[in-house]
Each structure stands twice: as C-alpha cells, then as structure tokens.
Amino acid sequence: MRKEEELCMWTFFIALLTYLTSSAIIIALHIGGLITLKVAVIGHILVVTLILIVMISIVERSKRSLGSTVLKLKSTSVVVKVIFTCISIFFFLAEYKLIPPSINFLPWSAGLIMFALYLIWFSGRYIMDNGLVYDGTILRWEDIDSYEWKQGSSATTILFVRRKDKGILYKLRMRIHKEQKSTLDRILEQKICKQQN
C-alpha cells in the first residue's frame, strides 16, 4: 500500500474516531445538562466542519503528489452536477423535516453531502505525470495492474482500471468521452506497460 493511501486510510479512521468520541462527549454534556441543545448542535457542526476540511486537504495533497497535469478528462456535465446538487439539498431538507432535529445525525449527514458535492464539483478528473485522479479516487501508475475498454453510450466509452492489490476499490470504472479515448489509450499504454517492464 502506498504512503498516500495509508495516509488517507488513517486520516479517515482518525476522523471517524474523532467524530464518535466528540459526539459521545457532546451528547453526555447535553444529557447531563451542562450544555444547551444549541451549543451541542454548534459543537457537532464544528467537529464535522473540521473533519471535512482535513479530508478535502488530504485529497488535494494526494493529487498534488502526482505531479503536473498531462490530460484533463472531460467531467460530468454541469446539468448532471446541478441535478445531483439539488437532489442532495432536497434529501437533506427532507431529512431535517422528517427526523426530529438531532444533535448527532444531521451535522454528520450534512458533512457527507458536502464531501460528495466537493468530489463531484471540485476534485476533478485528470491524467497526471505519476498517476490518475477520478472524482476523488487517486491511483499511481505503479498501483495499476491492467486496464480495458468497454462500449459505453454514443458519446462515451467505459474504461476499467484494475489495481494490483485486490482491495475494496479493486476495479475503477471511468466514463471517458470518445474524443479523448485515443489520447488516453496512448498515455495508458506508455505508463502502465512501462511500469510492468
């Protein structure tokens, strides 16, 4: 496992542990009458915000570690991004109306939605000097075992990239616009075959 992947894994684990610990402390203080509901909610929001900032900075740092951009892949259309954003906001508002305001669940839910929106709007899709970035997934060339193309829609084709280690994300599925396929295929042929030799 690469150093960046270990860092991301440990960061996520520490973030989750921090949230659970702080959540337990905030709930205990609220139940004990030492803090009001408003203070408890603000405490949860601050903890989730801090965790969100750390997670985004780790993803951005990992992206920078791959060097400069060789090819910027076409991303999801703005219409799809706007629809996803509207659905996320609707989901959160429905959740807020249906579930009694919770000092525990809603800030965490909002944090997850914001992280998903960061991934779809800002994390990007790039081929870099030392690897690739696809909506928050970061792979170095030496971590890739093989790749294959499959038929997609009329405008896109599907690229499957297989990792060397058979972890949770063993196979990454990428939707590539057809006009970028030949350029990307040349880059992958050079980078992945070079790593295998």
Short mmCIF file of C-alpha atoms in Angstrom, two decimals, residues 75-182:
data_model
loop_
_atom_site.label_atom_id
_atom_site.label_comp_id
_atom_site.label_asym_id
_atom_site.label_seq_id
_atom_site.Cartn_x
_atom_site.Cartn_y
_atom_site.Cartn_z
CA SER A 75 -16.12 15.78 -16.48
CA THR A 76 -19.77 15.17 -15.74
CA SER A 77 -21.94 17.77 -17.45
CA VAL A 78 -22.95 20.84 -15.47
CA VAL A 79 -26.61 19.83 -15.82
CA VAL A 80 -25.94 16.48 -14.08
CA LYS A 81 -23.90 18.23 -11.37
CA VAL A 82 -26.72 20.73 -10.74
CA ILE A 83 -29.31 17.92 -10.59
CA PHE A 84 -27.11 15.98 -8.14
CA THR A 85 -26.68 19.12 -6.02
CA CYS A 86 -30.45 19.79 -5.99
CA ILE A 87 -31.19 16.18 -5.04
CA SER A 88 -28.62 16.38 -2.22
CA ILE A 89 -30.11 19.59 -0.87
CA PHE A 90 -33.64 18.16 -1.16
CA PHE A 91 -32.53 14.98 0.64
CA PHE A 92 -31.02 16.98 3.49
CA LEU A 93 -34.07 19.25 3.84
CA ALA A 94 -36.43 16.24 3.76
CA GLU A 95 -34.26 14.54 6.35
CA TYR A 96 -34.38 17.68 8.52
CA LYS A 97 -38.19 17.85 8.27
CA LEU A 98 -38.85 14.11 8.74
CA ILE A 99 -36.38 13.41 11.53
CA PRO A 100 -36.63 15.45 14.74
CA PRO A 101 -33.62 17.78 14.85
CA SER A 102 -30.79 15.65 16.11
CA ILE A 103 -27.58 16.87 17.68
CA ASN A 104 -25.86 13.79 16.32
CA PHE A 105 -27.15 12.69 12.91
CA LEU A 106 -27.89 15.82 10.86
CA PRO A 107 -24.44 17.52 11.05
CA TRP A 108 -22.77 14.23 10.01
CA SER A 109 -25.26 13.81 7.18
CA ALA A 110 -24.60 17.39 6.04
CA GLY A 111 -20.85 16.71 6.14
CA LEU A 112 -21.20 13.62 3.95
CA ILE A 113 -23.34 15.54 1.46
CA MET A 114 -20.80 18.40 1.33
CA PHE A 115 -17.94 15.93 0.77
CA ALA A 116 -19.91 14.28 -2.07
CA LEU A 117 -20.54 17.72 -3.61
CA TYR A 118 -16.82 18.52 -3.31
CA LEU A 119 -15.98 15.28 -5.15
CA ILE A 120 -18.43 15.90 -8.00
CA TRP A 121 -17.70 19.64 -8.43
CA PHE A 122 -14.07 20.17 -7.46
CA SER A 123 -11.93 17.01 -7.17
CA GLY A 124 -11.75 16.64 -10.96
CA ARG A 125 -10.65 14.03 -13.46
CA TYR A 126 -7.03 14.22 -14.55
CA ILE A 127 -4.22 12.16 -16.01
CA MET A 128 -1.10 13.26 -14.16
CA ASP A 129 2.63 12.59 -14.57
CA ASN A 130 2.59 9.89 -11.91
CA GLY A 131 -0.99 8.61 -11.93
CA LEU A 132 -4.63 9.45 -12.38
CA VAL A 133 -7.35 11.27 -10.46
CA TYR A 134 -11.02 10.43 -11.00
CA ASP A 135 -13.64 12.06 -8.77
CA GLY A 136 -11.56 11.71 -5.62
CA THR A 137 -10.01 8.31 -6.44
CA ILE A 138 -6.25 8.68 -6.77
CA LEU A 139 -4.13 5.94 -8.36
CA ARG A 140 -0.39 5.89 -9.07
CA TRP A 141 0.77 4.17 -12.26
CA GLU A 142 2.69 1.55 -10.28
CA ASP A 143 -0.51 0.56 -8.45
CA ILE A 144 -2.34 -0.29 -11.68
CA ASP A 145 -2.26 -3.88 -12.91
CA SER A 146 -4.16 -3.53 -16.19
CA TYR A 147 -6.94 -1.72 -17.99
CA GLU A 148 -9.58 -2.46 -20.59
CA TRP A 149 -12.12 -0.55 -22.67
CA LYS A 150 -15.81 -1.41 -22.96
CA GLN A 151 -18.62 0.06 -25.03
CA GLY A 152 -20.47 2.91 -23.33
CA SER A 153 -23.07 5.31 -24.64
CA SER A 154 -22.98 7.05 -28.02
CA ALA A 155 -20.77 9.83 -26.61
CA THR A 156 -18.70 7.90 -24.06
CA THR A 157 -16.76 4.70 -23.60
CA ILE A 158 -16.04 2.89 -20.33
CA LEU A 159 -12.52 2.39 -19.03
CA PHE A 160 -11.94 -0.25 -16.35
CA VAL A 161 -8.68 0.12 -14.44
CA ARG A 162 -7.62 -2.80 -12.23
CA ARG A 163 -5.44 -2.23 -9.21
CA LYS A 164 -2.63 -4.59 -8.25
CA ASP A 165 -3.95 -5.10 -4.74
CA LYS A 166 -7.41 -6.62 -4.56
CA GLY A 167 -8.86 -4.21 -2.01
CA ILE A 168 -12.30 -2.67 -1.88
CA LEU A 169 -11.69 -0.49 -4.95
CA TYR A 170 -10.02 -3.26 -6.98
CA LYS A 171 -11.61 -2.10 -10.22
CA LEU A 172 -12.20 1.57 -11.03
CA ARG A 173 -14.88 2.32 -13.63
CA MET A 174 -14.32 5.54 -15.57
CA ARG A 175 -16.63 7.11 -18.16
CA ILE A 176 -14.44 8.66 -20.89
CA HIS A 177 -15.63 10.88 -23.74
CA LYS A 178 -14.91 9.17 -27.07
CA GLU A 179 -12.84 12.05 -28.46
CA GLN A 180 -10.35 11.57 -25.59
CA LYS A 181 -10.11 7.77 -25.87
CA SER A 182 -7.22 7.53 -28.34
#
